[in-house]
């Protein structure tokens, strides 16, 4: 019973992480200009890399989100989520240290999802924690056929 | 192959796919992103005039009292530089909406036909730079009397001045 609850909890977390990356990726695709301004606001990247990042990163986030949902690609996608989240944490920590007020453009122009640098940092740390937990936690074999296990 | 190597290979494949998708879909966009990033001010100035960075000066900055007097006397046209959803939520009465990325359309707006007409540009508030960027763009386009109301929408609405929705 405890095993099934844990499996359900893990599945919900995976869906949550997948949704975060999918929503963030799709919203960035809708407004790449706002995202490139968001990247530039960190004042850390040279001009030649900002727009290519704004073109490529949304697709990488979408693929990461989709990958977390698939059993075959889950481990790699969780590792990618760890890498992305770690980058966000470093970027926000750097912005905080330099006293920059940045909105990353993580969610396009959706003002309601924008956040101050401090809130963005906390959000990135939480996302990193969840991603690491999902990557490190291997679902034991005996729970794989439980009610919440993702079908092979 | 160990599972870590398999994960890294999958990530590399996803990244390669993202590069192909990102660059190919950007080409298909109505307005593709250029490969080299330009900040909003440089974008606006290069859109209105190639020599704008040299020719445009800094706009005059108005405090709240002066902005209100100007508005009450209808001595200037107020220009809201925020994005349309924010303009639609509320704006200074009788103002027009001209976001920074639409500045090239200024010439087609009837209210902006007279380049000698005094203009007061505002955006969200003190932290927002769009009013200054739009004002500089308008100066570069040949509008001669352009100023910025620095307090913007936050100060105007908080002070109980009239608003329009």
CSV table of C-alpha atoms in Angstrom, one decimal, chain B:
chain,number,residue,atom,x,y,z
B,1,UNK,CA,26.7,1.0,-22.7
B,2,UNK,CA,26.1,2.1,-19.1
B,3,UNK,CA,22.9,3.8,-18.3
B,4,UNK,CA,24.7,7.1,-17.7
B,5,UNK,CA,26.2,6.9,-21.2
B,6,UNK,CA,22.8,6.0,-22.7
B,7,UNK,CA,21.3,9.1,-20.9
B,8,UNK,CA,24.0,11.4,-22.2
B,9,UNK,CA,23.6,10.0,-25.7
B,10,UNK,CA,19.8,10.6,-25.5
B,11,UNK,CA,20.3,14.2,-24.2
B,12,UNK,CA,22.8,14.9,-27.0
B,13,UNK,CA,20.2,13.6,-29.6
B,14,UNK,CA,17.5,15.8,-28.0
B,15,UNK,CA,19.8,18.8,-28.1
B,16,UNK,CA,20.6,18.1,-31.8
B,17,UNK,CA,16.9,17.8,-32.6
B,18,UNK,CA,16.3,21.1,-30.7
B,19,UNK,CA,19.0,22.9,-32.7
B,20,UNK,CA,17.5,21.7,-36.0
B,21,UNK,CA,13.9,22.5,-34.9
B,22,UNK,CA,14.8,25.9,-33.4
B,23,UNK,CA,16.7,27.2,-36.4
B,24,UNK,CA,14.4,25.8,-39.0
B,25,UNK,CA,11.2,27.0,-37.4
B,26,UNK,CA,12.8,30.4,-36.8
B,27,UNK,CA,13.3,30.8,-40.5
B,28,UNK,CA,9.5,30.1,-41.0
B,29,UNK,CA,8.5,32.8,-38.5
B,30,UNK,CA,6.7,35.9,-39.8
B,31,UNK,CA,9.4,37.9,-38.1
B,32,UNK,CA,12.5,35.7,-37.5
B,33,UNK,CA,14.9,36.4,-34.7
B,34,UNK,CA,18.2,37.6,-36.2
B,35,UNK,CA,21.2,35.5,-35.2
B,36,UNK,CA,22.8,38.4,-33.3
B,37,UNK,CA,20.8,39.8,-30.4
B,38,UNK,CA,20.1,43.5,-30.2
B,39,UNK,CA,18.7,45.1,-27.0
B,40,UNK,CA,15.2,46.7,-27.2
B,41,UNK,CA,16.6,50.2,-27.6
B,42,UNK,CA,18.9,49.2,-30.4
B,43,UNK,CA,16.0,47.3,-32.1
B,44,UNK,CA,13.7,50.3,-31.9
B,45,UNK,CA,16.3,52.7,-33.2
B,46,UNK,CA,17.5,50.5,-36.0
B,47,UNK,CA,13.9,49.9,-37.0
B,48,UNK,CA,13.1,53.6,-37.3
B,49,UNK,CA,16.3,54.8,-38.8
B,50,UNK,CA,19.7,53.3,-39.5
B,51,UNK,CA,21.4,56.5,-38.2
B,52,UNK,CA,19.0,56.9,-35.3
B,53,UNK,CA,21.6,56.0,-32.7
B,54,UNK,CA,23.5,59.1,-33.7
B,55,UNK,CA,20.7,61.5,-34.5
B,56,UNK,CA,18.2,60.9,-31.6
B,57,UNK,CA,18.7,62.8,-28.4
B,58,UNK,CA,17.4,62.1,-24.9
B,59,UNK,CA,13.8,63.0,-24.2
B,60,UNK,CA,12.8,65.4,-21.5
B,61,UNK,CA,11.5,63.8,-18.3
B,62,UNK,CA,8.2,65.0,-16.8
B,63,UNK,CA,7.3,64.7,-13.1
B,64,UNK,CA,3.7,63.8,-12.1
B,65,UNK,CA,2.5,67.4,-11.5
B,66,UNK,CA,3.6,68.6,-14.9
B,67,UNK,CA,2.2,65.4,-16.6
B,68,UNK,CA,-1.2,66.0,-15.0
B,69,UNK,CA,-1.2,69.7,-15.9
B,70,UNK,CA,-0.2,68.8,-19.5
B,71,UNK,CA,-3.0,66.2,-19.7
B,72,UNK,CA,-5.7,68.5,-18.2
B,73,UNK,CA,-4.8,71.2,-20.6
B,74,UNK,CA,-4.8,68.7,-23.5
B,75,UNK,CA,-1.4,70.2,-24.4
B,76,UNK,CA,0.1,66.9,-25.5
B,77,UNK,CA,-0.9,63.5,-26.8
B,78,UNK,CA,-0.2,60.7,-24.3
B,79,UNK,CA,1.4,57.6,-25.7
B,80,UNK,CA,1.2,54.3,-23.7
B,81,UNK,CA,4.3,52.2,-24.5
B,82,UNK,CA,3.1,49.1,-22.7
B,83,UNK,CA,1.9,45.9,-24.4
B,84,UNK,CA,-1.7,45.9,-25.6
B,85,UNK,CA,-3.1,43.6,-22.8
B,86,UNK,CA,-1.9,46.1,-20.2
B,87,UNK,CA,-3.2,49.1,-22.2
B,88,UNK,CA,-6.6,47.4,-22.4
B,89,UNK,CA,-6.7,46.8,-18.7
B,90,UNK,CA,-6.5,50.5,-18.1
B,91,UNK,CA,-4.7,53.6,-19.4
B,92,UNK,CA,-4.5,57.4,-19.1
B,93,UNK,CA,-7.6,58.8,-20.8
B,94,UNK,CA,-7.2,60.0,-24.4
B,95,UNK,CA,-3.9,58.1,-24.8
B,96,UNK,CA,-2.9,55.9,-27.7
B,97,UNK,CA,-1.1,52.6,-27.5
B,98,UNK,CA,2.3,52.3,-29.1
B,99,UNK,CA,4.4,49.4,-27.8
B,100,UNK,CA,8.1,49.5,-28.5
B,101,UNK,CA,8.1,46.7,-31.0
B,102,UNK,CA,5.3,48.4,-33.0
B,103,UNK,CA,7.0,51.7,-33.3
B,104,UNK,CA,7.5,51.4,-37.0
B,105,UNK,CA,3.7,51.6,-37.3
B,106,UNK,CA,3.7,55.1,-35.7
B,107,UNK,CA,3.6,56.7,-39.2
B,108,UNK,CA,0.3,55.0,-40.0
B,109,UNK,CA,-1.5,56.2,-36.8
B,110,UNK,CA,-3.7,59.3,-37.6
B,111,UNK,CA,-3.1,60.9,-34.2
B,112,UNK,CA,0.6,60.9,-34.8
B,113,UNK,CA,0.4,62.4,-38.3
B,114,UNK,CA,1.6,65.8,-37.0
B,115,UNK,CA,5.3,65.5,-36.1
B,116,UNK,CA,5.3,68.8,-34.3
B,117,UNK,CA,2.5,67.7,-31.9
B,118,UNK,CA,3.8,67.4,-28.3
B,119,UNK,CA,3.9,63.8,-27.1
B,120,UNK,CA,4.2,62.4,-23.6
B,121,UNK,CA,5.3,58.7,-23.5
B,122,UNK,CA,4.7,56.6,-20.4
B,123,UNK,CA,4.9,52.9,-19.5
B,124,UNK,CA,4.4,50.9,-16.3
B,125,UNK,CA,6.5,53.1,-14.0
B,126,UNK,CA,10.0,54.0,-12.8
B,127,UNK,CA,11.4,50.5,-13.3
B,128,UNK,CA,10.2,50.3,-16.9
B,129,UNK,CA,12.4,51.5,-19.7
B,130,UNK,CA,10.0,51.2,-22.6
B,131,UNK,CA,8.8,54.9,-22.4
B,132,UNK,CA,12.3,56.2,-22.8
B,133,UNK,CA,13.0,53.7,-25.7
B,134,UNK,CA,9.8,54.6,-27.5
B,135,UNK,CA,10.4,58.3,-26.9
B,136,UNK,CA,13.9,58.0,-28.4
B,137,UNK,CA,12.5,56.1,-31.3
B,138,UNK,CA,9.9,58.9,-31.9
B,139,UNK,CA,12.6,61.5,-31.7
B,140,UNK,CA,14.6,59.6,-34.3
B,141,UNK,CA,11.5,59.4,-36.5
B,142,UNK,CA,11.4,63.2,-36.6
B,143,UNK,CA,8.8,64.0,-33.8
B,144,UNK,CA,10.2,67.2,-32.3
B,145,UNK,CA,8.4,67.5,-28.9
B,146,UNK,CA,8.7,64.2,-27.2
B,147,UNK,CA,8.9,63.8,-23.4
B,148,UNK,CA,8.7,60.9,-20.9
B,149,UNK,CA,6.3,60.7,-17.9
B,150,UNK,CA,8.6,58.7,-15.7
B,151,UNK,CA,6.1,57.8,-13.0
B,152,UNK,CA,4.0,56.0,-15.6
B,153,UNK,CA,0.8,54.1,-15.1
B,154,UNK,CA,1.6,53.0,-11.5
B,155,UNK,CA,2.0,56.5,-10.3
B,156,UNK,CA,-0.9,57.9,-12.3
B,157,UNK,CA,-3.4,55.2,-11.2
B,158,UNK,CA,-2.2,55.2,-7.6
B,159,UNK,CA,-2.6,59.0,-7.4
B,160,UNK,CA,-6.3,58.8,-8.2
B,161,UNK,CA,-6.0,60.6,-11.5
B,162,UNK,CA,-8.7,59.7,-14.1
B,163,UNK,CA,-8.3,56.4,-15.9
B,164,UNK,CA,-9.9,54.8,-18.9
B,165,UNK,CA,-10.6,51.2,-19.8
